[in-house]
Amino acid sequence: MRLQHEHVAVERALAEIRAGRPVTIMDGAAAVLAVAAEGLDATLAAEFGALAAGTARLVLPAARLRRLGLERARPGVVALPRLDPARIERLTLALDATIDAPVSPAVPLDDVALELARLALVLPAMVLAEVAAPDAGVLRVAASAIAAYRAGEVQRLRIVGRGPVPLAGAPDSEFVVFRGGEGLRDQVAVVVGRPDLAGVVPVRLHSACLTGDLFGSLACDCGDQLRDTARRMAAGAGGIILYLDHEGRGTGIANKMRAYQLQSQGFDTFDADEALGFDPDGRRFDFAAAMLRQLGVTKVRLLTNNPVKTDALRTAGLEVVAEERVFGRQTAANLRYLSAKRDRAGHAIDIKPPPDQA
């Protein structure tokens, strides 16, 4: 029951952080007040200051520090003698910002606060301070519970619903809904046809992409890959598409749109994420392996261009018997995106030169 209580406390803390409210992170006798840097306005800063003791600090990940001009491999901390929302926003988001004060190494509670931000799918930048009164009505959560949350979500993964969903090009399909894993929504296994689960099953790990999957965005190839995979599985012996809550390579839809705005200004997809403080890819796929096991799958033919997915399933103990490439449309709008995935993340993508360069 204690572990279940701690898990619920983290879920509540995620809701508080996303709502712009502070939480208290506990680690033995130590405690810090933490609030997301994004959306910190004068009112919230005043409320935070009333609950805090001593000087506050801004915790930034290494990726954002590099954007600010510091080559760091670890997160760092900037002192905030005054809670100035404009300064915090500048250090957190502005493209032309430079570091304006000494940066101290992050301590363990700082790292935990950044993990809470990532789990909440907000910008990875947190304002922390010592707590003036630990029982001031602010939600309390254990640092150990935050650190263990991702692994716990894999262990808690379970099927909560299933039903037939006829798809265009794959009319004999079933959706199996799992609770747990990554992100803030349920995961879905789309079982296409009647695959032999005891044999080698065609499988695709598909990260959710609202813009491409639903709206047909020309800036990526995600929707094409999703629909083509379903049709290929239906035309063959069937297969399974795992539709995973990994929007924006694990950053969430809001941060994905921030990155898209940067891409419109000339950044590639990875540089845009780094400017926001994210690593090149924040996704984990251990829970995808757990989904497959619950469906009775142990051997797969993986439909992917991404070697990380292959390695992740093998590390999780599944047998990847073969790989098969998945293709989408190449457009003028997604050429740079596809090139970045090939050149910077090792995706197996053949890119045709534009007609005027052929």
Short mmCIF file of C-alpha atoms in Angstrom, two decimals:
data_model
loop_
_atom_site.label_atom_id
_atom_site.label_comp_id
_atom_site.label_asym_id
_atom_site.label_seq_id
_atom_site.Cartn_x
_atom_site.Cartn_y
_atom_site.Cartn_z
CA MET A 1 0.00 0.00 0.00
CA ARG A 2 2.90 2.37 0.71
CA LEU A 3 4.20 2.01 -2.85
CA GLN A 4 0.71 2.55 -4.25
CA HIS A 5 0.33 5.69 -2.13
CA GLU A 6 3.66 7.04 -3.40
CA HIS A 7 2.64 6.33 -7.00
CA VAL A 8 -0.61 8.25 -6.53
CA ALA A 9 1.33 11.11 -4.94
CA VAL A 10 3.46 11.41 -8.10
CA GLU A 11 0.36 11.41 -10.31
CA ARG A 12 -1.09 14.21 -8.22
CA ALA A 13 2.22 16.08 -8.35
CA LEU A 14 2.17 15.87 -12.16
CA ALA A 15 -1.28 17.44 -12.19
CA GLU A 16 -0.12 20.22 -9.85
CA ILE A 17 2.96 20.99 -11.96
CA ARG A 18 0.91 21.06 -15.18
CA ALA A 19 -1.58 23.41 -13.49
CA GLY A 20 1.23 25.80 -12.51
CA ARG A 21 1.08 25.06 -8.80
CA PRO A 22 4.07 24.22 -6.57
CA VAL A 23 4.77 20.90 -4.87
CA THR A 24 7.13 19.97 -2.07
CA ILE A 25 9.70 17.30 -2.92
CA MET A 26 10.87 15.37 0.15
CA ASP A 27 14.10 13.45 0.57
CA GLY A 28 14.48 12.35 4.16
CA ALA A 29 14.87 15.48 6.26
CA ALA A 30 15.49 17.62 3.17
CA ALA A 31 12.64 19.33 1.35
CA VAL A 32 12.37 21.79 -1.54
CA LEU A 33 9.47 23.73 -2.96
CA ALA A 34 9.28 23.27 -6.75
CA VAL A 35 7.24 24.88 -9.51
CA ALA A 36 7.52 24.78 -13.30
CA ALA A 37 9.34 27.75 -14.81
CA GLU A 38 6.93 27.88 -17.75
CA GLY A 39 3.99 30.16 -17.08
CA LEU A 40 5.54 31.69 -13.96
CA ASP A 41 3.94 35.12 -13.73
CA ALA A 42 4.05 37.84 -11.09
CA THR A 43 1.12 36.40 -9.13
CA LEU A 44 2.54 32.88 -8.99
CA ALA A 45 6.00 34.25 -8.18
CA ALA A 46 4.55 36.15 -5.22
CA GLU A 47 2.69 33.07 -3.98
CA PHE A 48 5.79 30.93 -4.39
CA GLY A 49 7.93 33.50 -2.55
CA ALA A 50 5.51 33.50 0.39
CA LEU A 51 5.99 29.75 0.80
CA ALA A 52 9.76 29.73 0.25
CA ALA A 53 12.69 30.34 2.55
CA GLY A 54 16.01 31.79 1.40
CA THR A 55 17.15 32.33 -2.17
CA ALA A 56 15.32 30.51 -4.94
CA ARG A 57 17.14 28.86 -7.84
CA LEU A 58 16.44 28.00 -11.46
CA VAL A 59 17.37 24.46 -12.49
CA LEU A 60 18.20 24.03 -16.18
CA PRO A 61 19.17 20.87 -18.08
CA ALA A 62 22.50 20.55 -19.85
CA ALA A 63 20.88 21.00 -23.28
CA ARG A 64 19.49 24.41 -22.37
CA LEU A 65 22.78 25.45 -20.74
CA ARG A 66 24.55 24.66 -24.00
CA ARG A 67 22.12 26.93 -25.80
CA LEU A 68 22.98 29.64 -23.26
CA GLY A 69 26.66 29.28 -24.08
CA LEU A 70 27.91 26.81 -21.48
CA GLU A 71 29.24 23.41 -22.50
CA ARG A 72 27.81 21.20 -19.79
CA ALA A 73 27.06 17.49 -19.60
CA ARG A 74 24.93 17.81 -16.45
CA PRO A 75 22.14 20.13 -15.27
CA GLY A 76 23.07 23.36 -13.56
CA VAL A 77 21.57 25.88 -11.16
CA VAL A 78 21.29 29.65 -11.41
CA ALA A 79 20.56 31.64 -8.24
CA LEU A 80 17.43 33.80 -8.21
CA PRO A 81 17.91 36.49 -5.54
CA ARG A 82 14.63 37.90 -6.82
CA LEU A 83 11.82 35.98 -8.48
CA ASP A 84 11.79 37.93 -11.73
CA PRO A 85 9.41 36.20 -14.20
CA ALA A 86 10.91 38.03 -17.19
CA ARG A 87 14.44 36.87 -16.35
CA ILE A 88 13.26 33.30 -15.73
CA GLU A 89 11.42 33.22 -19.05
CA ARG A 90 14.46 34.61 -20.86
CA LEU A 91 16.81 32.00 -19.41
CA THR A 92 14.29 29.25 -20.07
CA LEU A 93 13.10 30.09 -23.58
CA ALA A 94 14.73 33.05 -25.34
CA LEU A 95 16.89 32.12 -28.32
CA ASP A 96 19.26 35.06 -27.91
CA ALA A 97 19.69 34.67 -24.15
CA THR A 98 23.10 34.14 -22.57
CA ILE A 99 23.87 33.04 -19.07
CA ASP A 100 23.86 36.06 -16.74
CA ALA A 101 25.13 34.61 -13.46
CA PRO A 102 27.37 31.83 -12.14
CA VAL A 103 26.03 28.30 -12.69
CA SER A 104 26.39 25.79 -9.88
CA PRO A 105 26.23 22.00 -10.29
CA ALA A 106 22.81 20.48 -9.71
CA VAL A 107 22.26 18.43 -6.56
CA PRO A 108 20.11 15.26 -6.45
CA LEU A 109 16.89 17.10 -5.58
CA ASP A 110 17.44 19.37 -8.58
CA ASP A 111 17.70 16.31 -10.85
CA VAL A 112 14.50 14.90 -9.38
CA ALA A 113 12.67 18.19 -10.01
CA LEU A 114 13.71 18.09 -13.68
CA GLU A 115 12.45 14.51 -13.93
CA LEU A 116 9.11 15.68 -12.54
CA ALA A 117 8.97 18.36 -15.25
CA ARG A 118 9.70 15.82 -17.98
CA LEU A 119 7.04 13.46 -16.66
CA ALA A 120 4.55 16.33 -16.60
CA LEU A 121 5.44 17.20 -20.23
CA VAL A 122 6.26 20.81 -19.39
CA LEU A 123 9.48 22.62 -20.27
CA PRO A 124 12.42 21.04 -18.41
CA ALA A 125 13.14 24.06 -16.23
CA MET A 126 12.14 24.29 -12.57
CA VAL A 127 12.22 26.97 -9.90
CA LEU A 128 13.19 25.58 -6.49
CA ALA A 129 13.60 26.98 -2.98
CA GLU A 130 13.86 25.75 0.55
CA VAL A 131 10.50 25.32 2.24
CA ALA A 132 9.50 27.86 4.89
CA ALA A 133 6.70 25.68 6.29
CA PRO A 134 6.54 22.05 5.07
CA ASP A 135 2.87 21.75 6.04
CA ALA A 136 1.65 24.88 4.26
CA GLY A 137 -1.01 23.01 2.29
CA VAL A 138 1.28 22.19 -0.63
CA LEU A 139 1.23 18.65 -2.00
CA ARG A 140 4.19 16.61 -0.77
CA VAL A 141 5.86 13.89 -2.83
CA ALA A 142 8.90 11.73 -2.11
CA ALA A 143 11.94 12.15 -4.34
CA SER A 144 12.34 8.36 -4.41
CA ALA A 145 8.79 7.98 -5.73
CA ILE A 146 9.47 10.39 -8.60
CA ALA A 147 12.71 8.58 -9.46
CA ALA A 148 10.91 5.21 -9.49
CA TYR A 149 7.81 6.36 -11.34
CA ARG A 150 8.77 5.37 -14.90
CA ALA A 151 9.78 1.85 -13.91
CA GLY A 152 6.62 1.56 -11.83
CA GLU A 153 4.47 2.51 -14.79
CA VAL A 154 5.94 -0.41 -16.74
CA GLN A 155 5.12 -2.79 -13.89
CA ARG A 156 1.58 -1.41 -13.60
CA LEU A 157 0.90 -1.71 -17.31
CA ARG A 158 -2.38 -3.57 -17.84
CA ILE A 159 -5.11 -4.08 -20.40
CA VAL A 160 -8.20 -2.02 -19.57
CA GLY A 161 -10.33 -2.41 -22.70
CA ARG A 162 -10.50 -3.94 -26.16
CA GLY A 163 -12.81 -4.03 -29.12
CA PRO A 164 -13.01 -4.40 -32.93
CA VAL A 165 -12.30 -1.29 -35.02
CA PRO A 166 -12.53 -1.74 -38.80
CA LEU A 167 -9.89 0.43 -40.47
CA ALA A 168 -9.59 1.65 -44.04
CA GLY A 169 -7.31 -0.88 -45.69
CA ALA A 170 -7.38 -3.11 -42.59
CA PRO A 171 -11.02 -3.90 -41.80
CA ASP A 172 -10.26 -6.84 -39.52
CA SER A 173 -8.56 -4.95 -36.67
CA GLU A 174 -8.88 -4.85 -32.90
CA PHE A 175 -7.82 -2.09 -30.51
CA VAL A 176 -6.37 -3.25 -27.18
CA VAL A 177 -6.00 -0.40 -24.68
CA PHE A 178 -3.30 -0.46 -22.00
CA ARG A 179 -3.02 1.80 -18.98
CA GLY A 180 0.51 2.74 -17.90
CA GLY A 181 3.75 3.11 -19.79
CA GLU A 182 4.86 6.60 -20.82
CA GLY A 183 3.17 9.95 -21.26
CA LEU A 184 -0.15 10.99 -19.77
CA ARG A 185 -2.54 8.92 -21.89
CA ASP A 186 -3.35 5.25 -22.43
CA GLN A 187 -1.39 3.19 -24.95
CA VAL A 188 -3.06 1.22 -27.76
CA ALA A 189 -2.11 -2.02 -29.45
CA VAL A 190 -3.77 -2.29 -32.87
CA VAL A 191 -3.98 -5.98 -33.75
CA VAL A 192 -4.38 -6.18 -37.52
CA GLY A 193 -5.84 -9.42 -38.88
CA ARG A 194 -5.10 -12.68 -37.09
CA PRO A 195 -1.32 -12.84 -36.56
CA ASP A 196 0.17 -16.05 -35.21
CA LEU A 197 1.24 -14.82 -31.78
CA ALA A 198 3.32 -17.95 -31.18
CA GLY A 199 5.40 -17.25 -34.28
CA VAL A 200 7.29 -14.25 -35.60
CA VAL A 201 4.86 -11.31 -35.46
CA PRO A 202 5.19 -8.21 -37.66
CA VAL A 203 5.31 -5.29 -35.19
CA ARG A 204 5.60 -1.53 -35.48
CA LEU A 205 6.28 0.79 -32.52
CA HIS A 206 4.54 3.99 -33.62
CA SER A 207 4.92 7.15 -31.56
CA ALA A 208 1.75 9.23 -31.53
CA CYS A 209 1.87 12.21 -33.88
CA LEU A 210 -1.25 14.35 -33.75
CA THR A 211 -0.16 16.57 -36.64
CA GLY A 212 0.83 13.77 -39.01
CA ASP A 213 -1.44 10.88 -38.00
CA LEU A 214 -4.68 12.86 -37.68
CA PHE A 215 -4.22 16.01 -39.77
CA GLY A 216 -1.89 14.78 -42.50
CA SER A 217 0.92 17.25 -41.81
CA LEU A 218 3.45 17.55 -44.64
CA ALA A 219 6.21 18.31 -42.14
CA CYS A 220 6.74 14.62 -41.25
CA ASP A 221 6.10 11.14 -42.65
CA CYS A 222 4.33 9.70 -39.58
CA GLY A 223 0.80 9.43 -40.93
CA ASP A 224 1.99 7.73 -44.11
CA GLN A 225 4.02 5.22 -42.12
CA LEU A 226 1.07 4.44 -39.84
CA ARG A 227 -1.47 3.83 -42.60
CA ASP A 228 0.94 2.02 -44.91
CA THR A 229 1.93 -0.33 -42.09
CA ALA A 230 -1.70 -1.20 -41.35
CA ARG A 231 -2.37 -1.93 -45.03
CA ARG A 232 0.76 -4.07 -45.39
CA MET A 233 -0.11 -6.09 -42.30
CA ALA A 234 -3.69 -6.60 -43.51
CA ALA A 235 -2.47 -7.77 -46.92
CA GLY A 236 -0.14 -10.25 -45.24
CA ALA A 237 -0.62 -12.51 -42.24
CA GLY A 238 -1.48 -9.67 -39.86
CA GLY A 239 0.57 -7.88 -37.25
CA ILE A 240 0.52 -5.47 -34.32
CA ILE A 241 0.96 -1.70 -34.27
CA LEU A 242 1.75 -0.29 -30.84
CA TYR A 243 0.44 3.29 -30.78
CA LEU A 244 2.50 4.89 -28.02
CA ASP A 245 1.97 8.18 -26.19
CA HIS A 246 5.30 9.61 -27.32
CA GLU A 247 4.18 12.86 -28.94
CA GLY A 248 7.17 14.96 -29.95
CA ARG A 249 9.68 12.16 -29.19
CA GLY A 250 8.40 12.20 -25.62
CA THR A 251 8.20 15.97 -25.05
CA GLY A 252 4.41 16.37 -25.42
CA ILE A 253 2.29 18.30 -27.89
CA ALA A 254 2.89 21.76 -26.39
CA ASN A 255 6.66 21.42 -26.53
CA LYS A 256 6.40 19.87 -29.98
CA MET A 257 4.64 23.02 -31.18
CA ARG A 258 7.34 25.16 -29.57
CA ALA A 259 9.89 23.10 -31.50
CA TYR A 260 7.90 23.49 -34.72
CA GLN A 261 8.01 27.25 -34.26
CA LEU A 262 11.79 27.06 -33.98
CA GLN A 263 11.97 24.82 -37.04
CA SER A 264 10.08 27.48 -38.98
CA GLN A 265 12.97 29.80 -38.08
CA GLY A 266 15.61 27.44 -39.49
CA PHE A 267 16.36 24.96 -36.69
CA ASP A 268 16.31 21.26 -37.49
CA THR A 269 14.19 18.95 -35.35
CA PHE A 270 17.00 18.03 -32.95
CA ASP A 271 18.47 21.52 -32.55
CA ALA A 272 14.97 22.84 -31.85
CA ASP A 273 14.50 20.37 -29.01
CA GLU A 274 17.93 21.19 -27.59
CA ALA A 275 17.12 24.90 -27.59
CA LEU A 276 14.13 24.06 -25.40
CA GLY A 277 16.26 21.96 -23.05
CA PHE A 278 15.47 18.47 -24.31
CA ASP A 279 17.79 15.63 -25.26
CA PRO A 280 17.60 14.38 -28.87
CA ASP A 281 15.12 11.64 -27.96
CA GLY A 282 13.30 11.35 -24.64
CA ARG A 283 11.42 8.15 -25.46
CA ARG A 284 11.75 4.79 -23.73
CA PHE A 285 10.46 1.55 -25.19
CA ASP A 286 10.69 -0.91 -22.29
CA PHE A 287 6.93 -0.61 -21.76
CA ALA A 288 6.35 -1.46 -25.44
CA ALA A 289 8.08 -4.79 -24.83
CA ALA A 290 5.84 -5.31 -21.80
CA MET A 291 2.75 -4.68 -23.95
CA LEU A 292 3.89 -7.27 -26.46
CA ARG A 293 4.51 -9.83 -23.74
CA GLN A 294 1.02 -9.30 -22.34
CA LEU A 295 -0.31 -10.01 -25.83
CA GLY A 296 1.71 -13.24 -25.94
CA VAL A 297 4.40 -12.03 -28.36
CA THR A 298 8.06 -12.99 -27.88
CA LYS A 299 9.44 -12.91 -31.46
CA VAL A 300 8.98 -10.01 -33.83
CA ARG A 301 9.74 -8.79 -37.34
CA LEU A 302 10.13 -5.11 -36.55
CA LEU A 303 8.88 -2.55 -39.06
CA THR A 304 11.13 0.44 -38.36
CA ASN A 305 13.85 2.70 -39.69
CA ASN A 306 15.08 3.49 -36.18
CA PRO A 307 17.89 1.30 -34.73
CA VAL A 308 17.09 2.52 -31.20
CA LYS A 309 13.75 0.68 -31.28
CA THR A 310 15.43 -2.55 -32.34
CA ASP A 311 18.02 -2.27 -29.60
CA ALA A 312 15.36 -1.44 -27.00
CA LEU A 313 13.27 -4.54 -27.73
CA ARG A 314 16.34 -6.76 -27.71
CA THR A 315 17.51 -5.24 -24.43
CA ALA A 316 14.06 -5.95 -22.99
CA GLY A 317 14.43 -9.62 -23.89
CA LEU A 318 12.36 -9.91 -27.06
CA GLU A 319 13.75 -11.67 -30.10
CA VAL A 320 13.94 -9.34 -33.11
CA VAL A 321 14.20 -11.88 -35.92
CA ALA A 322 14.27 -9.33 -38.74
CA GLU A 323 13.78 -5.67 -39.57
CA GLU A 324 11.70 -4.18 -42.35
CA ARG A 325 11.79 -0.57 -43.52
CA VAL A 326 8.77 1.72 -43.40
CA PHE A 327 8.40 4.53 -45.91
CA GLY A 328 6.39 7.72 -46.14
CA ARG A 329 6.03 10.54 -48.63
CA GLN A 330 8.95 12.83 -49.18
CA THR A 331 7.76 16.44 -49.50
CA ALA A 332 9.43 19.81 -49.72
CA ALA A 333 8.17 20.42 -46.17
CA ASN A 334 9.66 17.27 -44.61
CA LEU A 335 12.94 16.92 -46.51
CA ARG A 336 14.99 18.61 -43.79
CA TYR A 337 13.25 16.57 -41.07
CA LEU A 338 13.96 13.28 -42.84
CA SER A 339 17.56 14.30 -43.50
CA ALA A 340 18.09 15.14 -39.83
CA LYS A 341 16.71 11.77 -38.74
CA ARG A 342 19.00 10.00 -41.18
CA ASP A 343 22.14 12.04 -40.53
CA ARG A 344 21.86 12.72 -36.81
CA ALA A 345 19.89 9.76 -35.43
CA GLY A 346 20.97 6.98 -37.78
CA HIS A 347 17.54 6.23 -39.26
CA ALA A 348 17.65 4.05 -42.38
CA ILE A 349 16.00 6.47 -44.81
CA ASP A 350 16.65 6.79 -48.53
CA ILE A 351 16.10 10.38 -49.57
CA LYS A 352 15.55 11.27 -53.19
CA PRO A 353 16.92 14.61 -54.38
CA PRO A 354 14.31 17.21 -55.33
CA PRO A 355 13.37 17.14 -59.05
CA ASP A 356 15.37 20.30 -59.78
CA GLN A 357 18.51 18.62 -58.36
CA ALA A 358 18.05 15.15 -59.85
#
